Amino acid sequence: MANDPVKSLKIEAGNKVRLRSFDTDDTFGWHKESALAELEQVKVQLEVVQQRLFGEEQRSLLLVLQAMDAAGKDGTIRSIFSGMNPAGVVVSNFGVPSEEESAHDYLWRAHAHTPAKGRIGVFNRSYYEDLLVVRVKGFAPRPVWSKRFEHINAFEQMLVDEGTTVVKIFLNVSKEVQRQRLQERLDDPEKRWKFRKGDLDDRKLWPDYTRAYEDVLSRTSRADAPWYVVPADHNWVRNLVVAKVLLHHLERMKPRLPESEPGLEGLVVE
Ligand code: AMP
Ligand code: MG
């Protein structure tokens, strides 16, 4: 395919990322109706390969989701994982660290949630916050956070070497679409719980977050643990792209179901 987002959105190791060169409202020439139908097909394929990974119980996959507020991390997770075997998917949300978490190094809480063999782990935010909000809000001084690019690369390499496929996704939403979605959250009583006044402070720091994300994307995308920058202004595009990226990596793992006992073929249960 000429415009395969799985290829075109991947950040090659060492590339210097400028987010303004990525369209947030790209549709790849797709049409919404057929894209929604394709998502259903991709989800069926995902279910099959996830079940194999689960049955094989030898390797795991970690999907890291990062984004500005209202880019749709929760919606993406709901959309893509709804058909999978829930026993094999573990979603972990990383918010403001608890007292116990703060008393440890920043990778401690994340490591406790990396997926076991056979599982897909989804990180809704992650240790990357320790290079994003922590940097932007000045929760740690530069000499402390600036070392974390290397820590994280080494940590992810260790996970990869030990059998975890690491895939990282930045949901790239425009500032205007974020404004609309935050406003929607305020106006809709069913969505208002998601809104925190602090979201507005983060929104004011948009350029600082952009810079911090650009550094993360430029310095922590590796052949073995790549970042993808996914256009997130349209939910239907975002969901299909993330599903395709996930399927690509799961299929590349070629998980195999365990051998069944010999002599089962043709056996009839009476
Ligand atoms: P949400 O994802 O909307 O539930 O919000 C979680 C909040 O936790 C966000 O505002 C993040 O910036 C914040 N957060 C996540 N990790 C950290 C961290 N390591 N230090 C401080 N704040 C964090
Ligand atoms: Mg929020």
Short mmCIF file of C-alpha atoms and ligand atoms in Angstrom, two decimals:
data_model
loop_
_atom_site.label_atom_id
_atom_site.label_comp_id
_atom_site.label_asym_id
_atom_site.label_seq_id
_atom_site.Cartn_x
_atom_site.Cartn_y
_atom_site.Cartn_z
CA MET A 1 0.00 0.00 0.00
CA ALA A 2 1.42 3.37 -0.98
CA ASN A 3 0.20 5.14 2.10
CA ASP A 4 0.42 2.48 4.78
CA PRO A 5 0.16 4.32 8.09
CA VAL A 6 1.95 1.51 9.91
CA LYS A 7 5.02 2.44 7.88
CA SER A 8 4.58 6.17 7.41
CA LEU A 9 3.77 7.03 11.05
CA LYS A 10 6.63 5.11 12.60
CA ILE A 11 9.48 7.21 13.95
CA GLU A 12 12.79 5.78 12.84
CA ALA A 13 15.49 5.64 15.49
CA GLY A 14 17.49 8.85 15.60
CA ASN A 15 15.01 10.92 13.59
CA LYS A 16 14.44 14.43 14.88
CA VAL A 17 10.70 14.84 15.30
CA ARG A 18 8.86 18.09 14.66
CA LEU A 19 5.20 17.57 15.46
CA ARG A 20 4.09 20.38 13.20
CA SER A 21 5.04 18.21 10.23
CA PHE A 22 2.45 15.59 11.25
CA ASP A 23 -1.19 16.13 10.25
CA THR A 24 -3.52 15.68 13.18
CA ASP A 25 -6.53 15.31 10.89
CA ASP A 26 -5.09 12.98 8.28
CA THR A 27 -7.58 10.42 6.94
CA PHE A 28 -5.22 8.54 4.58
CA GLY A 29 -7.89 8.88 1.91
CA TRP A 30 -10.18 6.55 3.87
CA HIS A 31 -13.92 6.98 4.14
CA LYS A 32 -15.52 6.77 7.52
CA GLU A 33 -18.02 4.02 6.76
CA SER A 34 -15.53 1.65 5.17
CA ALA A 35 -12.95 2.47 7.85
CA LEU A 36 -15.42 1.47 10.57
CA ALA A 37 -16.11 -1.78 8.72
CA GLU A 38 -12.39 -2.40 8.33
CA LEU A 39 -11.87 -1.82 12.05
CA GLU A 40 -14.31 -4.64 12.76
CA GLN A 41 -12.30 -6.93 10.47
CA VAL A 42 -9.00 -5.93 12.05
CA LYS A 43 -10.49 -6.58 15.48
CA VAL A 44 -11.43 -10.11 14.47
CA GLN A 45 -7.83 -10.67 13.35
CA LEU A 46 -6.58 -9.17 16.61
CA GLU A 47 -8.74 -11.55 18.63
CA VAL A 48 -7.30 -14.59 16.83
CA VAL A 49 -3.68 -13.57 17.26
CA GLN A 50 -4.22 -12.44 20.86
CA GLN A 51 -5.70 -15.83 21.70
CA ARG A 52 -2.58 -17.46 20.24
CA LEU A 53 -0.30 -15.23 22.28
CA PHE A 54 -2.35 -16.12 25.35
CA GLY A 55 -2.23 -19.85 24.60
CA GLU A 56 1.48 -19.79 23.80
CA GLU A 57 2.22 -18.07 27.12
CA GLN A 58 5.83 -17.39 26.20
CA ARG A 59 5.96 -13.73 25.25
CA SER A 60 4.09 -10.51 25.90
CA LEU A 61 3.33 -7.18 24.31
CA LEU A 62 3.38 -3.77 25.96
CA LEU A 63 1.41 -0.99 24.30
CA VAL A 64 2.25 2.45 25.68
CA LEU A 65 -0.32 5.18 25.00
CA GLN A 66 0.65 8.79 25.52
CA ALA A 67 -1.18 11.95 24.57
CA MET A 68 -2.35 15.38 25.60
CA ASP A 69 -5.69 15.50 27.42
CA ALA A 70 -8.77 14.56 25.40
CA ALA A 71 -6.78 13.00 22.57
CA GLY A 72 -8.71 9.80 23.20
CA LYS A 73 -6.55 7.36 25.11
CA ASP A 74 -9.53 5.86 26.93
CA GLY A 75 -11.68 5.75 23.80
CA THR A 76 -8.94 4.00 21.85
CA ILE A 77 -8.56 1.34 24.52
CA ARG A 78 -12.32 0.80 24.67
CA SER A 79 -12.64 0.56 20.92
CA ILE A 80 -9.75 -1.78 20.20
CA PHE A 81 -9.72 -4.13 23.13
CA SER A 82 -13.46 -4.63 23.56
CA GLY A 83 -13.47 -7.86 21.57
CA MET A 84 -10.40 -9.46 23.07
CA ASN A 85 -10.18 -12.11 25.73
CA PRO A 86 -10.15 -9.91 28.86
CA ALA A 87 -8.08 -12.49 30.73
CA GLY A 88 -5.21 -11.70 28.40
CA VAL A 89 -5.32 -7.91 28.48
CA VAL A 90 -4.24 -5.81 31.43
CA VAL A 91 -4.79 -2.04 31.28
CA SER A 92 -2.84 0.11 33.73
CA ASN A 93 -3.52 3.80 34.26
CA PHE A 94 -0.72 6.01 35.48
CA GLY A 95 -1.93 9.15 37.22
CA VAL A 96 -0.36 11.39 39.84
CA PRO A 97 1.92 9.05 41.82
CA SER A 98 0.68 7.92 45.22
CA GLU A 99 2.75 8.49 48.33
CA GLU A 100 4.16 4.99 48.12
CA GLU A 101 4.95 5.36 44.43
CA SER A 102 6.65 8.71 44.99
CA ALA A 103 8.84 7.09 47.62
CA HIS A 104 10.39 4.88 44.91
CA ASP A 105 12.26 5.46 41.67
CA TYR A 106 9.97 6.44 38.79
CA LEU A 107 10.19 3.10 36.99
CA TRP A 108 9.11 1.11 40.02
CA ARG A 109 5.38 1.47 39.60
CA ALA A 110 5.59 0.84 35.88
CA HIS A 111 7.70 -2.27 36.20
CA ALA A 112 5.16 -3.72 38.61
CA HIS A 113 2.60 -3.61 35.78
CA THR A 114 4.57 -4.83 32.77
CA PRO A 115 2.69 -7.71 31.15
CA ALA A 116 3.29 -11.32 32.13
CA LYS A 117 3.91 -13.98 29.48
CA GLY A 118 0.91 -14.41 27.21
CA ARG A 119 -0.54 -11.03 28.13
CA ILE A 120 -0.97 -7.71 26.39
CA GLY A 121 -0.27 -4.83 28.77
CA VAL A 122 -1.72 -1.45 27.93
CA PHE A 123 -0.24 1.58 29.65
CA ASN A 124 -2.66 4.50 29.71
CA ARG A 125 0.09 7.07 30.32
CA SER A 126 3.34 5.61 31.58
CA TYR A 127 6.86 6.29 32.83
CA TYR A 128 7.07 8.78 29.96
CA GLU A 129 5.12 11.18 32.20
CA ASP A 130 8.39 11.43 34.13
CA LEU A 131 9.84 13.12 31.04
CA LEU A 132 6.69 15.09 30.23
CA VAL A 133 4.57 16.51 33.05
CA VAL A 134 7.50 16.22 35.44
CA ARG A 135 9.72 18.23 33.11
CA VAL A 136 7.10 20.76 32.02
CA LYS A 137 5.84 21.45 35.55
CA GLY A 138 9.32 21.38 37.05
CA PHE A 139 8.59 18.52 39.48
CA ALA A 140 12.19 17.40 39.01
CA PRO A 141 15.19 19.52 37.98
CA ARG A 142 16.78 19.14 34.54
CA PRO A 143 19.83 17.16 35.77
CA VAL A 144 17.40 14.57 37.15
CA TRP A 145 14.91 14.20 34.30
CA SER A 146 17.46 14.58 31.52
CA LYS A 147 19.04 11.25 32.45
CA ARG A 148 15.74 9.46 32.00
CA PHE A 149 15.90 9.11 28.21
CA GLU A 150 18.78 6.70 28.68
CA HIS A 151 17.15 4.90 31.60
CA ILE A 152 14.00 4.36 29.61
CA ASN A 153 15.81 3.14 26.51
CA ALA A 154 17.71 0.66 28.65
CA PHE A 155 14.56 -0.41 30.52
CA GLU A 156 12.65 -1.03 27.31
CA GLN A 157 15.60 -2.88 25.79
CA MET A 158 15.62 -5.14 28.82
CA LEU A 159 11.90 -5.85 28.37
CA VAL A 160 12.47 -6.61 24.68
CA ASP A 161 15.43 -8.89 25.41
CA GLU A 162 13.31 -10.78 27.91
CA GLY A 163 10.45 -11.41 25.50
CA THR A 164 8.19 -8.35 25.56
CA THR A 165 7.39 -6.56 22.32
CA VAL A 166 7.25 -2.84 23.07
CA VAL A 167 5.07 -0.54 20.94
CA LYS A 168 4.52 3.11 21.76
CA ILE A 169 1.81 5.37 20.44
CA PHE A 170 1.46 9.12 20.65
CA LEU A 171 -2.10 10.21 19.87
CA ASN A 172 -1.57 13.49 18.09
CA VAL A 173 -4.53 15.82 18.55
CA SER A 174 -4.70 19.46 17.47
CA LYS A 175 -5.09 22.24 20.00
CA GLU A 176 -8.41 23.24 18.44
CA VAL A 177 -9.89 19.74 18.63
CA GLN A 178 -8.71 19.50 22.22
CA ARG A 179 -10.57 22.74 22.92
CA GLN A 180 -13.78 21.33 21.43
CA ARG A 181 -13.49 18.08 23.37
CA LEU A 182 -12.72 19.76 26.69
CA GLN A 183 -15.70 22.05 26.13
CA GLU A 184 -17.86 19.01 25.39
CA ARG A 185 -16.73 17.43 28.64
CA LEU A 186 -17.75 20.54 30.52
CA ASP A 187 -21.12 20.79 28.81
CA ASP A 188 -22.11 17.11 29.04
CA PRO A 189 -23.01 15.93 32.57
CA GLU A 190 -22.06 12.37 31.54
CA LYS A 191 -18.56 13.51 30.64
CA ARG A 192 -17.94 16.23 33.20
CA TRP A 193 -16.25 13.84 35.65
CA LYS A 194 -13.36 13.56 33.23
CA PHE A 195 -12.65 17.27 33.41
CA ARG A 196 -10.24 18.71 35.94
CA LYS A 197 -9.45 22.41 36.22
CA GLY A 198 -5.81 21.38 35.96
CA ASP A 199 -6.49 20.35 32.36
CA LEU A 200 -6.67 24.07 31.55
CA ASP A 201 -3.25 24.67 33.12
CA ASP A 202 -1.81 21.89 30.98
CA ARG A 203 -3.52 23.38 27.93
CA LYS A 204 -1.78 26.71 28.58
CA LEU A 205 1.51 24.82 28.58
CA TRP A 206 0.80 23.31 25.14
CA PRO A 207 4.06 24.58 23.56
CA ASP A 208 6.11 23.21 26.46
CA TYR A 209 4.42 19.83 26.23
CA THR A 210 4.96 19.83 22.48
CA ARG A 211 8.67 20.39 22.98
CA ALA A 212 8.85 17.71 25.67
CA TYR A 213 6.99 15.23 23.43
CA GLU A 214 9.27 16.05 20.50
CA ASP A 215 12.31 15.23 22.64
CA VAL A 216 10.75 11.99 23.84
CA LEU A 217 9.82 10.94 20.30
CA SER A 218 13.24 11.92 18.95
CA ARG A 219 15.27 10.23 21.64
CA THR A 220 13.36 7.12 22.65
CA SER A 221 12.16 5.67 19.35
CA ARG A 222 14.19 2.56 18.59
CA ALA A 223 13.92 -0.21 16.02
CA ASP A 224 13.01 -2.52 18.92
CA ALA A 225 10.67 -0.14 20.72
CA PRO A 226 9.29 2.28 18.13
CA TRP A 227 7.02 5.27 18.54
CA TYR A 228 4.11 5.92 16.21
CA VAL A 229 2.59 9.38 15.83
CA VAL A 230 -1.11 8.74 15.19
CA PRO A 231 -3.45 11.46 13.91
CA ALA A 232 -6.14 11.79 16.57
CA ASP A 233 -8.52 14.53 15.42
CA HIS A 234 -10.88 11.89 14.00
CA ASN A 235 -11.72 9.04 16.38
CA TRP A 236 -12.46 6.62 13.55
CA VAL A 237 -9.05 7.24 11.96
CA ARG A 238 -7.26 7.03 15.29
CA ASN A 239 -8.89 3.72 16.23
CA LEU A 240 -8.20 2.05 12.90
CA VAL A 241 -4.58 3.19 12.82
CA VAL A 242 -3.86 1.99 16.36
CA ALA A 243 -5.57 -1.34 15.62
CA LYS A 244 -3.45 -1.77 12.48
CA VAL A 245 -0.23 -0.95 14.32
CA LEU A 246 -1.09 -3.41 17.07
CA LEU A 247 -2.02 -6.14 14.57
CA HIS A 248 1.22 -5.56 12.67
CA HIS A 249 3.32 -6.13 15.77
CA LEU A 250 1.29 -9.07 17.07
CA GLU A 251 1.44 -10.83 13.71
CA ARG A 252 5.17 -10.26 13.50
CA MET A 253 5.52 -12.14 16.79
CA LYS A 254 3.91 -15.19 15.13
CA PRO A 255 2.61 -16.64 18.38
CA ARG A 256 1.92 -20.36 18.14
CA LEU A 257 -0.61 -22.34 20.10
CA PRO A 258 0.89 -25.11 22.22
CA GLU A 259 1.03 -28.55 20.64
CA SER A 260 -1.95 -30.65 21.63
CA GLU A 261 -1.47 -34.12 23.04
CA PRO A 262 -0.80 -36.71 20.33
CA GLY A 263 -3.71 -38.86 19.20
CA LEU A 264 -6.50 -36.29 19.69
CA GLU A 265 -7.39 -35.91 16.04
CA GLY A 266 -10.54 -37.78 15.10
CA LEU A 267 -11.28 -38.64 18.72
CA VAL A 268 -15.02 -38.59 19.40
CA VAL A 269 -16.50 -37.50 22.69
CA GLU A 270 -19.33 -39.87 23.62
P1 AMP B 1 -5.81 11.29 33.47
O1 AMP B 1 -4.97 10.49 32.52
O2 AMP B 1 -6.68 12.29 32.80
O3 AMP B 1 -6.54 10.42 34.44
O4 AMP B 1 -4.82 12.18 34.34
C1 AMP B 1 -3.76 11.66 35.02
C2 AMP B 1 -2.92 12.81 35.49
O5 AMP B 1 -1.80 12.28 36.18
C3 AMP B 1 -2.39 13.67 34.38
O6 AMP B 1 -2.66 15.01 34.63
C4 AMP B 1 -0.88 13.42 34.41
O7 AMP B 1 -0.15 14.56 34.07
C5 AMP B 1 -0.67 13.03 35.86
N1 AMP B 1 0.53 12.23 36.02
C6 AMP B 1 0.81 11.04 35.46
N2 AMP B 1 2.04 10.61 35.80
C7 AMP B 1 2.56 11.57 36.59
C8 AMP B 1 3.81 11.71 37.25
N3 AMP B 1 4.76 10.78 37.17
N4 AMP B 1 4.00 12.82 37.99
C9 AMP B 1 3.02 13.75 38.08
N5 AMP B 1 1.84 13.68 37.48
C10 AMP B 1 1.60 12.60 36.75
MG MG B 2 -7.61 13.84 32.13
#
